[in-house]
PDB file of C-alpha atoms in Angstrom:
ATOM      1  CA  MET A1236       0.585  -3.709  25.164  1.00 90.00           C
ATOM      2  CA  SER A1237       0.632  -0.642  22.919  1.00 96.00           C
ATOM      3  CA  PHE A1238      -1.998  -0.459  20.216  1.00 97.00           C
ATOM      4  CA  TYR A1239       0.689  -0.613  17.521  1.00 96.00           C
ATOM      5  CA  LEU A1240       1.802  -4.000  18.879  1.00 96.00           C
ATOM      6  CA  GLN A1241      -1.828  -5.111  19.174  1.00 97.00           C
ATOM      7  CA  LEU A1242      -2.227  -4.233  15.503  1.00 97.00           C
ATOM      8  CA  GLN A1243       0.817  -6.294  14.561  1.00 95.00           C
ATOM      9  CA  HIS A1244      -0.339  -9.299  16.551  1.00 97.00           C
ATOM     10  CA  GLY A1245      -3.949  -8.982  15.439  1.00 97.00           C
ATOM     11  CA  THR A1246      -3.055  -9.067  11.751  1.00 97.00           C
ATOM     12  CA  ALA A1247      -0.179 -11.570  11.780  1.00 96.00           C
ATOM     13  CA  THR A1248      -2.060 -14.325   9.901  1.00 97.00           C
ATOM     14  CA  GLU A1249      -3.194 -12.007   7.133  1.00 97.00           C
ATOM     15  CA  ARG A1250       0.267 -10.417   6.864  1.00 94.00           C
ATOM     16  CA  GLU A1251       1.831 -13.845   6.412  1.00 94.00           C
ATOM     17  CA  TYR A1252      -0.707 -14.596   3.674  1.00 95.00           C
ATOM     18  CA  LEU A1253       0.480 -11.533   1.778  1.00 94.00           C
ATOM     19  CA  LEU A1254       4.187 -12.088   2.341  1.00 91.00           C
ATOM     20  CA  SER A1255       3.966 -15.748   1.293  1.00 92.00           C
ATOM     21  CA  ALA A1256       2.663 -14.858  -2.185  1.00 92.00           C
ATOM     22  CA  PRO A1257       4.822 -16.800  -4.697  1.00 92.00           C
ATOM     23  CA  ILE A1258       5.656 -13.641  -6.650  1.00 89.00           C
ATOM     24  CA  ILE A1259       7.589 -12.214  -3.673  1.00 86.00           C
ATOM     25  CA  ALA A1260       9.889 -15.213  -3.409  1.00 85.00           C
ATOM     26  CA  ALA A1261      10.277 -15.194  -7.191  1.00 86.00           C
ATOM     27  CA  CYS A1262      11.312 -11.521  -7.122  1.00 81.00           C
ATOM     28  CA  GLN A1263      13.857 -12.206  -4.403  1.00 77.00           C
ATOM     29  CA  ARG A1264      15.339 -14.943  -6.622  1.00 79.00           C
ATOM     30  CA  GLY A1265      15.296 -12.608  -9.630  1.00 75.00           C
ATOM     31  CA  ASP A1266      12.922 -15.064 -11.308  1.00 80.00           C
ATOM     32  CA  ILE A1267      10.333 -12.712 -12.789  1.00 81.00           C
ATOM     33  CA  ALA A1268       9.451 -11.632 -16.300  1.00 88.00           C
ATOM     34  CA  LEU A1269       9.112  -8.009 -17.359  1.00 92.00           C
ATOM     35  CA  ASN A1270       5.397  -8.337 -18.059  1.00 92.00           C
ATOM     36  CA  SER A1271       4.797  -9.490 -14.463  1.00 91.00           C
ATOM     37  CA  TYR A1272       6.610  -6.441 -13.140  1.00 92.00           C
ATOM     38  CA  VAL A1273       4.552  -4.187 -15.399  1.00 95.00           C
ATOM     39  CA  ALA A1274       1.395  -5.996 -14.240  1.00 95.00           C
ATOM     40  CA  PHE A1275       2.355  -5.251 -10.627  1.00 93.00           C
ATOM     41  CA  LEU A1276       3.018  -1.587 -11.430  1.00 95.00           C
ATOM     42  CA  THR A1277      -0.346  -1.411 -13.193  1.00 97.00           C
ATOM     43  CA  GLN A1278      -2.193  -2.577 -10.078  1.00 96.00           C
ATOM     44  CA  ALA A1279      -0.055  -0.315  -7.901  1.00 94.00           C
ATOM     45  CA  TYR A1280      -1.054   2.684 -10.005  1.00 96.00           C
ATOM     46  CA  HIS A1281      -4.735   1.928  -9.553  1.00 97.00           C
ATOM     47  CA  HIS A1282      -4.553   1.982  -5.767  1.00 95.00           C
ATOM     48  CA  VAL A1283      -1.866   4.654  -5.327  1.00 95.00           C
ATOM     49  CA  ARG A1284      -3.895   7.151  -7.355  1.00 96.00           C
ATOM     50  CA  HIS A1285      -6.553   6.893  -4.655  1.00 97.00           C
ATOM     51  CA  THR A1286      -4.196   7.432  -1.718  1.00 95.00           C
ATOM     52  CA  VAL A1287      -4.544  11.214  -1.513  1.00 97.00           C
ATOM     53  CA  PRO A1288      -8.320  11.201  -2.190  1.00 97.00           C
ATOM     54  CA  LEU A1289      -8.753   8.571   0.530  1.00 98.00           C
ATOM     55  CA  LEU A1290      -6.670  10.565   2.999  1.00 97.00           C
ATOM     56  CA  MET A1291      -8.662  13.700   2.217  1.00 97.00           C
ATOM     57  CA  ALA A1292     -11.971  11.856   2.544  1.00 98.00           C
ATOM     58  CA  CYS A1293     -10.869  10.425   5.884  1.00 98.00           C
ATOM     59  CA  GLY A1294      -9.921  13.868   7.184  1.00 97.00           C
ATOM     60  CA  ALA A1295     -13.260  15.295   6.136  1.00 97.00           C
ATOM     61  CA  ARG A1296     -15.199  12.596   8.006  1.00 97.00           C
ATOM     62  CA  LEU A1297     -13.289  12.695  11.283  1.00 97.00           C
ATOM     63  CA  PRO A1298     -15.098  14.242  14.268  1.00 96.00           C
ATOM     64  CA  ALA A1299     -13.740  17.285  16.086  1.00 96.00           C
ATOM     65  CA  SER A1300     -12.355  15.013  18.814  1.00 96.00           C
ATOM     66  CA  HIS A1301      -9.906  13.634  16.238  1.00 97.00           C
ATOM     67  CA  GLU A1302      -8.306  16.898  15.187  1.00 97.00           C
ATOM     68  CA  TRP A1303      -4.921  15.423  16.153  1.00 96.00           C
ATOM     69  CA  VAL A1304      -5.456  12.737  13.504  1.00 97.00           C
ATOM     70  CA  ARG A1305      -6.449  15.317  10.895  1.00 96.00           C
ATOM     71  CA  GLU A1306      -3.170  17.129  11.516  1.00 95.00           C
ATOM     72  CA  ALA A1307      -1.276  13.868  10.862  1.00 94.00           C
ATOM     73  CA  LEU A1308      -3.220  13.347   7.651  1.00 96.00           C
ATOM     74  CA  VAL A1309      -1.935  16.682   6.365  1.00 94.00           C
ATOM     75  CA  GLU A1310       1.614  15.314   6.666  1.00 90.00           C
ATOM     76  CA  TYR A1311       0.659  12.091   4.882  1.00 90.00           C
ATOM     77  CA  ILE A1312      -0.984  13.986   2.044  1.00 94.00           C
ATOM     78  CA  ALA A1313       2.052  16.211   1.535  1.00 91.00           C
ATOM     79  CA  GLU A1314       4.242  13.093   1.260  1.00 86.00           C
ATOM     80  CA  GLU A1315       1.964  11.148  -1.063  1.00 88.00           C
ATOM     81  CA  VAL A1316       0.957  13.726  -3.684  1.00 90.00           C
ATOM     82  CA  GLY A1317       1.929  12.684  -7.200  1.00 88.00           C
ATOM     83  CA  HIS A1318       3.278   9.212  -6.438  1.00 90.00           C
ATOM     84  CA  GLN A1319       0.981   7.659  -9.042  1.00 95.00           C
ATOM     85  CA  GLU A1320       2.942   9.577 -11.679  1.00 95.00           C
ATOM     86  CA  TRP A1321       6.143   7.919 -10.480  1.00 93.00           C
ATOM     87  CA  ILE A1322       4.540   4.591 -11.287  1.00 95.00           C
ATOM     88  CA  LEU A1323       3.516   5.688 -14.778  1.00 97.00           C
ATOM     89  CA  ASN A1324       7.075   6.884 -15.377  1.00 95.00           C
ATOM     90  CA  ASP A1325       8.373   3.460 -14.319  1.00 95.00           C
ATOM     91  CA  ILE A1326       5.934   1.789 -16.710  1.00 96.00           C
ATOM     92  CA  ASN A1327       7.158   4.010 -19.546  1.00 95.00           C
ATOM     93  CA  ALA A1328      10.769   3.167 -18.685  1.00 94.00           C
ATOM     94  CA  CYS A1329       9.875  -0.522 -19.007  1.00 94.00           C
ATOM     95  CA  GLY A1330       8.696   0.121 -22.581  1.00 93.00           C
ATOM     96  CA  ALA A1331       5.022  -0.382 -21.740  1.00 96.00           C
ATOM     97  CA  ASN A1332       2.054   1.884 -22.438  1.00 97.00           C
ATOM     98  CA  ALA A1333       1.575   4.083 -19.381  1.00 97.00           C
ATOM     99  CA  GLU A1334      -1.346   5.985 -20.870  1.00 97.00           C
ATOM    100  CA  ALA A1335      -3.249   2.743 -21.390  1.00 97.00           C
ATOM    101  CA  VAL A1336      -2.715   2.028 -17.690  1.00 97.00           C
ATOM    102  CA  ARG A1337      -3.836   5.537 -16.718  1.00 97.00           C
ATOM    103  CA  HIS A1338      -7.132   5.108 -18.570  1.00 97.00           C
ATOM    104  CA  GLY A1339      -7.616   1.416 -17.777  1.00 97.00           C
ATOM    105  CA  ARG A1340      -9.258  -0.395 -14.884  1.00 96.00           C
ATOM    106  CA  PRO A1341      -7.672  -2.281 -11.987  1.00 97.00           C
ATOM    107  CA  GLY A1342      -8.017  -5.967 -11.360  1.00 97.00           C
ATOM    108  CA  ALA A1343     -10.916  -7.086  -9.199  1.00 97.00           C
ATOM    109  CA  ASP A1344      -8.848  -7.372  -6.005  1.00 97.00           C
ATOM    110  CA  ILE A1345      -7.588  -3.790  -6.143  1.00 97.00           C
ATOM    111  CA  GLU A1346     -10.978  -2.454  -7.215  1.00 98.00           C
ATOM    112  CA  LEU A1347     -12.567  -4.178  -4.228  1.00 98.00           C
ATOM    113  CA  MET A1348      -9.822  -2.946  -1.892  1.00 98.00           C
ATOM    114  CA  VAL A1349     -10.285   0.675  -2.899  1.00 98.00           C
ATOM    115  CA  ALA A1350     -14.086   0.405  -2.781  1.00 98.00           C
ATOM    116  CA  PHE A1351     -13.911  -1.180   0.679  1.00 98.00           C
ATOM    117  CA  LEU A1352     -11.812   1.702   1.987  1.00 98.00           C
ATOM    118  CA  TYR A1353     -14.150   4.370   0.607  1.00 98.00           C
ATOM    119  CA  HIS A1354     -17.082   2.485   2.112  1.00 98.00           C
ATOM    120  CA  GLN A1355     -15.437   2.321   5.529  1.00 98.00           C
ATOM    121  CA  ILE A1356     -14.779   6.074   5.427  1.00 98.00           C
ATOM    122  CA  ASP A1357     -18.254   6.989   4.167  1.00 97.00           C
ATOM    123  CA  ARG A1358     -20.447   4.502   6.006  1.00 96.00           C
ATOM    124  CA  GLY A1359     -18.285   3.068   8.778  1.00 96.00           C
ATOM    125  CA  ASN A1360     -15.415   4.486  10.814  1.00 98.00           C
ATOM    126  CA  PRO A1361     -12.995   6.741   8.871  1.00 98.00           C
ATOM    127  CA  MET A1362     -10.156   5.630  11.173  1.00 98.00           C
ATOM    128  CA  ALA A1363     -10.293   2.327   9.271  1.00 98.00           C
ATOM    129  CA  LEU A1364      -8.110   3.955   6.617  1.00 97.00           C
ATOM    130  CA  PHE A1365      -5.116   3.439   8.871  1.00 97.00           C
ATOM    131  CA  GLY A1366      -5.522  -0.284   8.266  1.00 97.00           C
ATOM    132  CA  MET A1367      -4.455   0.411   4.674  1.00 95.00           C
ATOM    133  CA  VAL A1368      -1.481   2.437   5.920  1.00 93.00           C
ATOM    134  CA  GLN A1369      -0.431  -0.482   8.111  1.00 93.00           C
ATOM    135  CA  VAL A1370      -0.476  -2.860   5.150  1.00 93.00           C
ATOM    136  CA  LEU A1371       1.068  -0.777   2.389  1.00 87.00           C
ATOM    137  CA  GLU A1372       3.796   0.989   4.332  1.00 82.00           C
ATOM    138  CA  GLY A1373       4.674  -2.079   6.383  1.00 78.00           C
ATOM    139  CA  THR A1374       4.884  -4.190   3.238  1.00 77.00           C
ATOM    140  CA  SER A1375       7.080  -1.601   1.541  1.00 69.00           C
ATOM    141  CA  VAL A1376       9.577  -1.656   4.379  1.00 64.00           C
ATOM    142  CA  ALA A1377       9.572  -5.458   4.498  1.00 66.00           C
ATOM    143  CA  ILE A1378      10.155  -6.177   0.819  1.00 70.00           C
ATOM    144  CA  ALA A1379      10.512  -3.145  -1.448  1.00 70.00           C
ATOM    145  CA  LEU A1380      14.241  -2.473  -1.262  1.00 64.00           C
ATOM    146  CA  THR A1381      15.282  -6.124  -1.596  1.00 67.00           C
ATOM    147  CA  VAL A1382      12.785  -6.778  -4.373  1.00 75.00           C
ATOM    148  CA  ALA A1383      13.763  -3.611  -6.222  1.00 75.00           C
ATOM    149  CA  GLU A1384      17.434  -4.587  -6.265  1.00 75.00           C
ATOM    150  CA  GLN A1385      16.727  -8.149  -7.419  1.00 75.00           C
ATOM    151  CA  LEU A1386      14.251  -7.019 -10.057  1.00 78.00           C
ATOM    152  CA  GLN A1387      16.559  -4.415 -11.499  1.00 77.00           C
ATOM    153  CA  ARG A1388      19.428  -6.878 -11.671  1.00 76.00           C
ATOM    154  CA  GLY A1389      17.332  -9.741 -13.050  1.00 76.00           C
ATOM    155  CA  LEU A1390      15.493  -7.691 -15.671  1.00 83.00           C
ATOM    156  CA  GLN A1391      18.439  -5.374 -16.413  1.00 84.00           C
ATOM    157  CA  LEU A1392      16.226  -2.335 -15.990  1.00 86.00           C
ATOM    158  CA  PRO A1393      17.407   1.273 -15.725  1.00 86.00           C
ATOM    159  CA  GLU A1394      17.072   3.251 -12.489  1.00 83.00           C
ATOM    160  CA  GLN A1395      14.177   5.130 -14.118  1.00 86.00           C
ATOM    161  CA  ALA A1396      12.102   1.933 -14.101  1.00 88.00           C
ATOM    162  CA  MET A1397      12.479   1.377 -10.348  1.00 84.00           C
ATOM    163  CA  SER A1398      11.575   4.727  -8.767  1.00 84.00           C
ATOM    164  CA  TYR A1399       8.355   3.573  -7.079  1.00 86.00           C
ATOM    165  CA  LEU A1400       9.801   0.524  -5.332  1.00 82.00           C
ATOM    166  CA  SER A1401      13.231   1.984  -4.603  1.00 77.00           C
ATOM    167  CA  SER A1402      11.929   5.205  -3.122  1.00 75.00           C
ATOM    168  CA  HIS A1403       9.219   3.604  -1.021  1.00 66.00           C
ATOM    169  CA  GLY A1404      11.482   1.144   0.717  1.00 57.00           C
ATOM    170  CA  ALA A1405      13.548   3.954   2.237  1.00 55.00           C
ATOM    171  CA  LEU A1406      10.780   6.545   2.503  1.00 55.00           C
ATOM    172  CA  ASP A1407       8.364   4.234   4.274  1.00 59.00           C
ATOM    173  CA  GLN A1408      10.852   3.406   7.030  1.00 64.00           C
ATOM    174  CA  GLU A1409      10.370   7.003   8.184  1.00 70.00           C
ATOM    175  CA  HIS A1410       6.615   6.775   7.586  1.00 74.00           C
ATOM    176  CA  LEU A1411       6.385   3.599   9.636  1.00 79.00           C
ATOM    177  CA  ARG A1412       8.016   5.222  12.673  1.00 83.00           C
ATOM    178  CA  PHE A1413       5.546   8.101  12.370  1.00 88.00           C
ATOM    179  CA  PHE A1414       2.689   5.607  11.947  1.00 90.00           C
ATOM    180  CA  GLU A1415       3.724   3.668  15.052  1.00 92.00           C
ATOM    181  CA  SER A1416       3.715   6.805  17.202  1.00 94.00           C
ATOM    182  CA  LEU A1417       0.343   7.832  15.769  1.00 95.00           C
ATOM    183  CA  MET A1418      -1.251   4.422  16.368  1.00 96.00           C
ATOM    184  CA  ASN A1419      -0.060   4.416  19.965  1.00 97.00           C
ATOM    185  CA  LYS A1420      -2.238   7.492  20.528  1.00 97.00           C
ATOM    186  CA  VAL A1421      -5.394   5.663  19.347  1.00 97.00           C
ATOM    187  CA  SER A1422      -7.296   4.817  22.513  1.00 96.00           C
ATOM    188  CA  GLU A1423     -10.939   4.419  21.458  1.00 97.00           C
ATOM    189  CA  PRO A1424     -11.823   0.689  21.240  1.00 98.00           C
ATOM    190  CA  ALA A1425     -14.079   1.319  18.220  1.00 98.00           C
ATOM    191  CA  ASP A1426     -11.229   3.026  16.348  1.00 98.00           C
ATOM    192  CA  GLN A1427      -8.823   0.236  17.223  1.00 98.00           C
ATOM    193  CA  ALA A1428     -11.274  -2.427  16.055  1.00 98.00           C
ATOM    194  CA  ALA A1429     -11.922  -0.575  12.786  1.00 98.00           C
ATOM    195  CA  ILE A1430      -8.203  -0.289  12.021  1.00 98.00           C
ATOM    196  CA  ILE A1431      -7.496  -3.952  12.746  1.00 98.00           C
ATOM    197  CA  HIS A1432     -10.471  -5.096  10.677  1.00 98.00           C
ATOM    198  CA  ALA A1433      -9.496  -2.925   7.717  1.00 98.00           C
ATOM    199  CA  ALA A1434      -5.884  -4.107   7.860  1.00 98.00           C
ATOM    200  CA  ARG A1435      -7.022  -7.737   7.765  1.00 98.00           C
ATOM    201  CA  ILE A1436      -9.190  -7.104   4.707  1.00 98.00           C
ATOM    202  CA  VAL A1437      -6.518  -5.106   2.871  1.00 97.00           C
ATOM    203  CA  TYR A1438      -3.838  -7.720   3.601  1.00 97.00           C
ATOM    204  CA  ARG A1439      -6.108 -10.359   2.048  1.00 97.00           C
ATOM    205  CA  LEU A1440      -7.074  -8.357  -1.030  1.00 97.00           C
ATOM    206  CA  TYR A1441      -3.554  -7.076  -1.698  1.00 96.00           C
ATOM    207  CA  GLY A1442      -2.275 -10.607  -1.147  1.00 95.00           C
ATOM    208  CA  ASP A1443      -4.811 -11.910  -3.660  1.00 97.00           C
ATOM    209  CA  MET A1444      -3.571  -9.352  -6.189  1.00 96.00           C
ATOM    210  CA  LEU A1445       0.019 -10.513  -5.690  1.00 94.00           C
ATOM    211  CA  ARG A1446      -0.995 -14.158  -5.992  1.00 94.00           C
ATOM    212  CA  ALA A1447      -2.672 -13.416  -9.325  1.00 95.00           C
ATOM    213  CA  LEU A1448       0.645 -12.237 -10.800  1.00 91.00           C
ATOM    214  CA  GLU A1449       2.384 -14.853 -12.936  1.00 79.00           C
ATOM    215  CA  VAL A1450       5.707 -16.280 -11.747  1.00 74.00           C
ATOM    216  CA  GLY A1451       8.754 -17.489 -13.696  1.00 59.00           C
ATOM    217  CA  ASP A1452       8.024 -19.504 -16.795  1.00 52.00           C
ATOM    218  CA  GLU A1453       4.300 -18.821 -16.453  1.00 50.00           C
ATOM    219  CA  ALA A1454       4.972 -15.164 -17.227  1.00 49.00           C
ATOM    220  CA  ALA A1455       7.115 -15.784 -20.284  1.00 46.00           C
TER     221      ALA A1455
END
């Protein structure tokens, strides 16, 4: 079995925990209030703004034997630069205060997720960062396009309020194919274990963030 398939099988329980968050089903029904969408974008900003720094930190910590991974990270960085500003633009288009989000703090789940990833890079195995890639890009492909369409229709939002979700659904399909080919080159058991472990933790913490978002009447 390829490592990519091992990664899918090894994280299936945690992935289901994330995908079964009530807010996802509510979005697919169009049953979500504007403040819940803004709350999601707020948490997204606070992890997306760390994507490029995390990728750069990972590249800096990789040993010479992993130069092939460092080359892949260059491609990821080029694709991810500035995406946090897309989110702030979406927040502005929703009529919310993007600058307050920029200078605010994330919820505990996202703060812990980001801190965990930095810790794995600095004190553990930097290859663990690909556990985050597995979660965030895989989740985008699974739900972003459908959720974006339902949200926009249900909340009657302009295109300018949906750029983060709409773009990532399509963009991450390409990223996921690249990620699969990259993961299938990972042969060191320690690297594989680090990636699977990180993915399990990130699925849980991101799932906890989604479960903290209010649904339906609760968000009114």
